[in-house]
Amino acid sequence: MVKLAMLGPPGSGKGTYATRMAPKLEVPAVSTGELLRANRDDPKLGPEIRKGQDSGGLVPDKIVMAVLQKRLAESDAKKGFILDGFPRTIEQAESLEKFAKLDAVINLVVPERVIIARLSSRRQCSKCSAIYNTLYLKTKVEGICDKCGGELYQRSDDKPESIKERLKVYEKSTAPLIDYYGKKGVRIDIPCNSVDVPPDEQVAKIMKALKDKRVIQ
Ligand code: ADP
Ligand code: ZN
């Protein structure tokens, strides 16, 4: 049983690492960004989700909590989970505490220049959501997913105007969680200073830190 959350600015690699850690830890990686994207066409929730995501702002807590709680109620999450993109505010962290206590929070420490370089070159599979990068995590065939053959696309919020807004929102609403989880004694800082560190190397670093802190065996 292990309950983790990934913390870090947009483009810090939360999703890339969480999806690679999941099979090793035998728990699902749960991305609120993905869960929300999956509901963009929902007649009831869609409009507010698109408004939040496309502007680079946040989606209202009510919607986020609803999709998250539904996902965590599924059977594969009974053994634990790796949250990616949640909590994003102190209020969300407090809501989470009402139904789950995190064993550790992986805080990805990444300089802004690395983030901007990564986000503007990020591409995602339209079928299986795998993440690639036109600079350092290329597909074998340009524009086509290695895993499933799906077509790659650039997310609407990975355009320059949205990237700036997301970084602002991160600094204001999410960065306070760094201190919050530090005070609770569950934060593990993982630095990453260059654009092209291979994801598996970074994942190995995270897994080692989790073992050293006895979060996992
Ligand atoms: P990244 O971490 O690279 O910004 P995500 O896929 O995690 O990408 O999130 C994309 C967008 O989805 C966010 O910019 C935000 O609009 C919305 N979102 C994701 N998670 C949350 C959350 N916990 N609370 C509010 N909005 C969220
Ligand atoms: Zn794919």
CSV table of C-alpha atoms and ligand atoms in Angstrom, one decimal:
chain,number,residue,atom,x,y,z
A,1,MET,CA,0.0,0.0,0.0
A,2,VAL,CA,1.5,3.3,-1.0
A,3,LYS,CA,-0.1,6.7,-1.6
A,4,LEU,CA,2.0,9.2,-3.3
A,5,ALA,CA,1.6,12.6,-5.0
A,6,MET,CA,3.8,14.3,-7.6
A,7,LEU,CA,4.4,18.0,-7.0
A,8,GLY,CA,6.1,20.3,-9.5
A,9,PRO,CA,5.4,23.0,-12.1
A,10,PRO,CA,3.7,22.2,-15.4
A,11,GLY,CA,6.2,20.3,-17.6
A,12,SER,CA,8.3,19.1,-14.7
A,13,GLY,CA,7.7,15.5,-15.6
A,14,LYS,CA,5.0,14.5,-13.1
A,15,GLY,CA,3.0,12.5,-15.6
A,16,THR,CA,6.0,11.1,-17.4
A,17,TYR,CA,7.5,9.7,-14.1
A,18,ALA,CA,4.2,8.7,-12.5
A,19,THR,CA,3.2,6.5,-15.4
A,20,ARG,CA,6.7,4.8,-15.3
A,21,MET,CA,6.6,4.4,-11.5
A,22,ALA,CA,3.1,2.9,-11.5
A,23,PRO,CA,4.0,-0.6,-12.7
A,24,LYS,CA,7.0,-0.8,-10.4
A,25,LEU,CA,4.8,0.1,-7.4
A,26,GLU,CA,1.8,-1.8,-8.6
A,27,VAL,CA,-0.5,1.1,-8.1
A,28,PRO,CA,-2.2,3.3,-10.8
A,29,ALA,CA,-1.0,6.7,-11.8
A,30,VAL,CA,-3.9,9.1,-11.5
A,31,SER,CA,-3.7,12.3,-13.4
A,32,THR,CA,-6.4,14.9,-12.7
A,33,GLY,CA,-5.4,16.7,-15.9
A,34,GLU,CA,-6.1,13.4,-17.9
A,35,LEU,CA,-9.3,12.7,-16.0
A,36,LEU,CA,-10.5,16.2,-16.8
A,37,ARG,CA,-9.4,16.0,-20.5
A,38,ALA,CA,-11.4,12.8,-20.8
A,39,ASN,CA,-14.5,14.8,-19.8
A,40,ARG,CA,-14.0,17.8,-22.1
A,41,ASP,CA,-16.9,16.8,-24.3
A,42,ASP,CA,-19.2,16.0,-21.4
A,43,PRO,CA,-22.3,18.2,-21.9
A,44,LYS,CA,-22.5,19.1,-18.2
A,45,LEU,CA,-18.8,19.3,-17.1
A,46,GLY,CA,-17.2,20.0,-20.5
A,47,PRO,CA,-17.7,23.8,-20.8
A,48,GLU,CA,-16.1,24.6,-17.4
A,49,ILE,CA,-13.3,22.1,-18.0
A,50,ARG,CA,-12.4,23.6,-21.4
A,51,LYS,CA,-12.5,27.1,-19.9
A,52,GLY,CA,-10.1,26.3,-17.1
A,53,GLN,CA,-7.7,24.1,-19.2
A,54,ASP,CA,-7.5,26.2,-22.4
A,55,SER,CA,-6.8,29.4,-20.5
A,56,GLY,CA,-4.1,27.8,-18.4
A,57,GLY,CA,-6.1,28.4,-15.3
A,58,LEU,CA,-7.6,25.9,-12.9
A,59,VAL,CA,-10.8,23.9,-13.2
A,60,PRO,CA,-13.2,24.4,-10.3
A,61,ASP,CA,-12.6,22.2,-7.3
A,62,LYS,CA,-16.1,20.7,-7.4
A,63,ILE,CA,-15.5,19.2,-10.8
A,64,VAL,CA,-11.9,18.1,-9.9
A,65,MET,CA,-13.0,16.4,-6.7
A,66,ALA,CA,-15.8,14.6,-8.4
A,67,VAL,CA,-13.7,13.1,-11.2
A,68,LEU,CA,-10.9,12.2,-8.7
A,69,GLN,CA,-13.1,10.6,-6.1
A,70,LYS,CA,-14.8,8.5,-8.8
A,71,ARG,CA,-11.4,7.3,-10.1
A,72,LEU,CA,-10.1,6.5,-6.6
A,73,ALA,CA,-13.2,4.4,-5.9
A,74,GLU,CA,-12.2,2.0,-8.7
A,75,SER,CA,-10.8,-1.3,-7.5
A,76,ASP,CA,-7.2,-0.9,-8.8
A,77,ALA,CA,-6.8,2.2,-6.5
A,78,LYS,CA,-7.5,0.2,-3.4
A,79,LYS,CA,-3.8,-0.7,-3.1
A,80,GLY,CA,-2.8,2.9,-3.3
A,81,PHE,CA,-2.1,5.5,-6.1
A,82,ILE,CA,0.3,8.0,-7.5
A,83,LEU,CA,-1.5,11.4,-7.9
A,84,ASP,CA,-0.3,13.5,-10.7
A,85,GLY,CA,-1.5,17.1,-10.8
A,86,PHE,CA,-3.4,16.9,-7.6
A,87,PRO,CA,-3.4,18.6,-5.1
A,88,ARG,CA,-2.8,21.9,-6.8
A,89,THR,CA,-4.0,24.2,-4.0
A,90,ILE,CA,-3.9,24.1,-0.2
A,91,GLU,CA,-7.7,23.7,-0.3
A,92,GLN,CA,-7.4,20.6,-2.4
A,93,ALA,CA,-4.7,19.2,-0.1
A,94,GLU,CA,-7.1,19.7,2.8
A,95,SER,CA,-9.9,18.0,1.0
A,96,LEU,CA,-7.7,15.0,0.2
A,97,GLU,CA,-6.8,14.6,3.8
A,98,LYS,CA,-10.4,13.8,4.6
A,99,PHE,CA,-10.2,10.6,2.7
A,100,ALA,CA,-6.5,9.7,2.2
A,101,LYS,CA,-3.2,10.4,3.9
A,102,LEU,CA,-0.2,10.6,1.6
A,103,ASP,CA,2.9,8.6,2.5
A,104,ALA,CA,5.2,10.9,0.5
A,105,VAL,CA,5.1,13.8,-1.9
A,106,ILE,CA,7.7,13.9,-4.7
A,107,ASN,CA,8.6,17.5,-5.3
A,108,LEU,CA,10.2,18.0,-8.7
A,109,VAL,CA,12.6,20.9,-8.6
A,110,VAL,CA,13.0,22.1,-12.2
A,111,PRO,CA,14.3,25.6,-13.4
A,112,GLU,CA,11.9,27.7,-15.5
A,113,ARG,CA,14.1,27.6,-18.6
A,114,VAL,CA,13.9,23.8,-18.7
A,115,ILE,CA,10.1,23.9,-18.3
A,116,ILE,CA,9.5,26.3,-21.1
A,117,ALA,CA,11.8,24.3,-23.4
A,118,ARG,CA,10.0,21.1,-22.5
A,119,LEU,CA,6.4,22.3,-22.7
A,120,SER,CA,6.7,23.9,-26.1
A,121,SER,CA,8.1,20.7,-27.6
A,122,ARG,CA,5.8,18.3,-25.8
A,123,ARG,CA,3.5,16.1,-27.9
A,124,GLN,CA,0.8,13.6,-26.6
A,125,CYS,CA,-0.8,10.6,-28.2
A,126,SER,CA,-4.4,11.2,-29.0
A,127,LYS,CA,-5.3,7.5,-28.3
A,128,CYS,CA,-3.3,6.4,-25.3
A,129,SER,CA,-2.1,9.7,-23.8
A,130,ALA,CA,1.6,8.7,-23.9
A,131,ILE,CA,3.9,11.7,-23.7
A,132,TYR,CA,6.7,12.5,-26.1
A,133,ASN,CA,8.9,15.4,-26.9
A,134,THR,CA,10.1,16.5,-30.3
A,135,LEU,CA,13.5,17.4,-28.8
A,136,TYR,CA,14.6,14.6,-26.5
A,137,LEU,CA,11.8,12.0,-26.3
A,138,LYS,CA,11.2,11.4,-30.0
A,139,THR,CA,9.0,8.7,-31.5
A,140,LYS,CA,10.4,6.3,-34.0
A,141,VAL,CA,8.1,7.6,-36.7
A,142,GLU,CA,7.5,11.4,-36.6
A,143,GLY,CA,4.0,12.2,-35.3
A,144,ILE,CA,3.0,8.6,-34.5
A,145,CYS,CA,2.9,6.9,-31.1
A,146,ASP,CA,5.5,4.1,-30.5
A,147,LYS,CA,3.1,2.3,-28.2
A,148,CYS,CA,-0.2,2.3,-30.1
A,149,GLY,CA,0.3,3.9,-33.5
A,150,GLY,CA,-2.0,6.8,-32.5
A,151,GLU,CA,-1.5,10.3,-33.9
A,152,LEU,CA,0.4,12.8,-31.8
A,153,TYR,CA,-1.0,16.3,-31.1
A,154,GLN,CA,0.1,19.4,-29.2
A,155,ARG,CA,-2.2,20.2,-26.2
A,156,SER,CA,-4.1,23.4,-26.5
A,157,ASP,CA,-2.5,24.6,-23.2
A,158,ASP,CA,1.0,23.9,-24.4
A,159,LYS,CA,0.9,27.0,-26.6
A,160,PRO,CA,3.1,29.9,-25.4
A,161,GLU,CA,0.3,32.1,-24.0
A,162,SER,CA,-1.2,29.3,-21.9
A,163,ILE,CA,2.3,28.2,-20.7
A,164,LYS,CA,2.9,31.6,-19.2
A,165,GLU,CA,-0.4,31.6,-17.4
A,166,ARG,CA,0.1,28.1,-16.1
A,167,LEU,CA,3.4,29.0,-14.6
A,168,LYS,CA,1.8,32.0,-12.9
A,169,VAL,CA,-1.0,29.9,-11.5
A,170,TYR,CA,1.6,27.4,-10.3
A,171,GLU,CA,3.6,30.0,-8.4
A,172,LYS,CA,0.6,31.5,-6.8
A,173,SER,CA,-1.7,28.5,-6.1
A,174,THR,CA,0.5,25.4,-6.1
A,175,ALA,CA,4.0,26.4,-4.9
A,176,PRO,CA,2.6,27.0,-1.3
A,177,LEU,CA,2.2,23.2,-1.1
A,178,ILE,CA,6.0,22.8,-1.1
A,179,ASP,CA,6.1,24.3,2.4
A,180,TYR,CA,2.9,22.7,3.4
A,181,TYR,CA,4.2,19.2,2.8
A,182,GLY,CA,7.6,20.1,4.1
A,183,LYS,CA,6.1,20.9,7.4
A,184,LYS,CA,4.2,17.6,7.4
A,185,GLY,CA,7.5,15.8,6.9
A,186,VAL,CA,6.5,13.9,3.8
A,187,ARG,CA,8.2,15.9,1.1
A,188,ILE,CA,11.0,14.5,-1.0
A,189,ASP,CA,12.9,16.9,-3.2
A,190,ILE,CA,14.1,15.6,-6.6
A,191,PRO,CA,16.2,18.1,-8.6
A,192,CYS,CA,16.4,18.1,-12.4
A,193,ASN,CA,18.5,20.7,-14.0
A,194,SER,CA,18.6,19.9,-17.7
A,195,VAL,CA,16.1,19.3,-20.4
A,196,ASP,CA,17.5,16.0,-21.6
A,197,VAL,CA,17.8,13.7,-18.5
A,198,PRO,CA,16.3,10.4,-19.6
A,199,PRO,CA,13.0,9.7,-17.8
A,200,ASP,CA,14.2,6.3,-16.6
A,201,GLU,CA,17.2,7.8,-14.9
A,202,GLN,CA,14.9,10.3,-13.1
A,203,VAL,CA,12.5,7.5,-12.1
A,204,ALA,CA,15.5,5.4,-10.7
A,205,LYS,CA,16.4,8.5,-8.6
A,206,ILE,CA,12.9,8.8,-7.3
A,207,MET,CA,12.6,5.0,-6.5
A,208,LYS,CA,15.9,5.1,-4.6
A,209,ALA,CA,14.8,8.2,-2.6
A,210,LEU,CA,11.5,6.4,-1.7
A,211,LYS,CA,13.5,3.3,-0.5
A,212,ASP,CA,16.0,5.5,1.5
A,213,LYS,CA,13.1,7.2,3.3
A,214,ARG,CA,11.5,3.8,3.9
A,215,VAL,CA,8.3,4.8,2.1
A,216,ILE,CA,8.6,1.6,0.1
A,217,GLN,CA,10.6,-1.6,0.6
B,1,ADP,P1,0.5,20.0,-16.4
B,1,ADP,O1,0.8,19.5,-15.0
B,1,ADP,O2,1.6,19.8,-17.4
B,1,ADP,O3,0.1,21.5,-16.4
B,1,ADP,P2,-2.0,18.6,-16.4
B,1,ADP,O4,-2.4,17.6,-17.4
B,1,ADP,O5,-1.7,18.1,-15.0
B,1,ADP,O6,-0.8,19.3,-17.0
B,1,ADP,O7,-3.1,19.7,-16.2
B,1,ADP,C1,-3.7,20.4,-17.3
B,1,ADP,C2,-4.8,21.3,-16.9
B,1,ADP,O8,-5.9,20.6,-16.2
B,1,ADP,C3,-4.3,22.4,-15.8
B,1,ADP,O9,-3.7,23.5,-16.4
B,1,ADP,C4,-5.7,22.7,-15.2
B,1,ADP,O10,-6.4,23.6,-16.0
B,1,ADP,C5,-6.4,21.4,-15.1
B,1,ADP,N1,-6.2,20.7,-13.9
B,1,ADP,C6,-5.5,19.5,-13.7
B,1,ADP,N2,-5.4,19.1,-12.4
B,1,ADP,C7,-6.2,20.1,-11.7
B,1,ADP,C8,-6.5,20.3,-10.4
B,1,ADP,N3,-6.0,19.4,-9.4
B,1,ADP,N4,-7.2,21.4,-10.0
B,1,ADP,C9,-7.6,22.2,-11.0
B,1,ADP,N5,-7.4,22.1,-12.3
B,1,ADP,C10,-6.6,21.1,-12.7
B,2,ZN,ZN,-0.5,5.9,-28.1
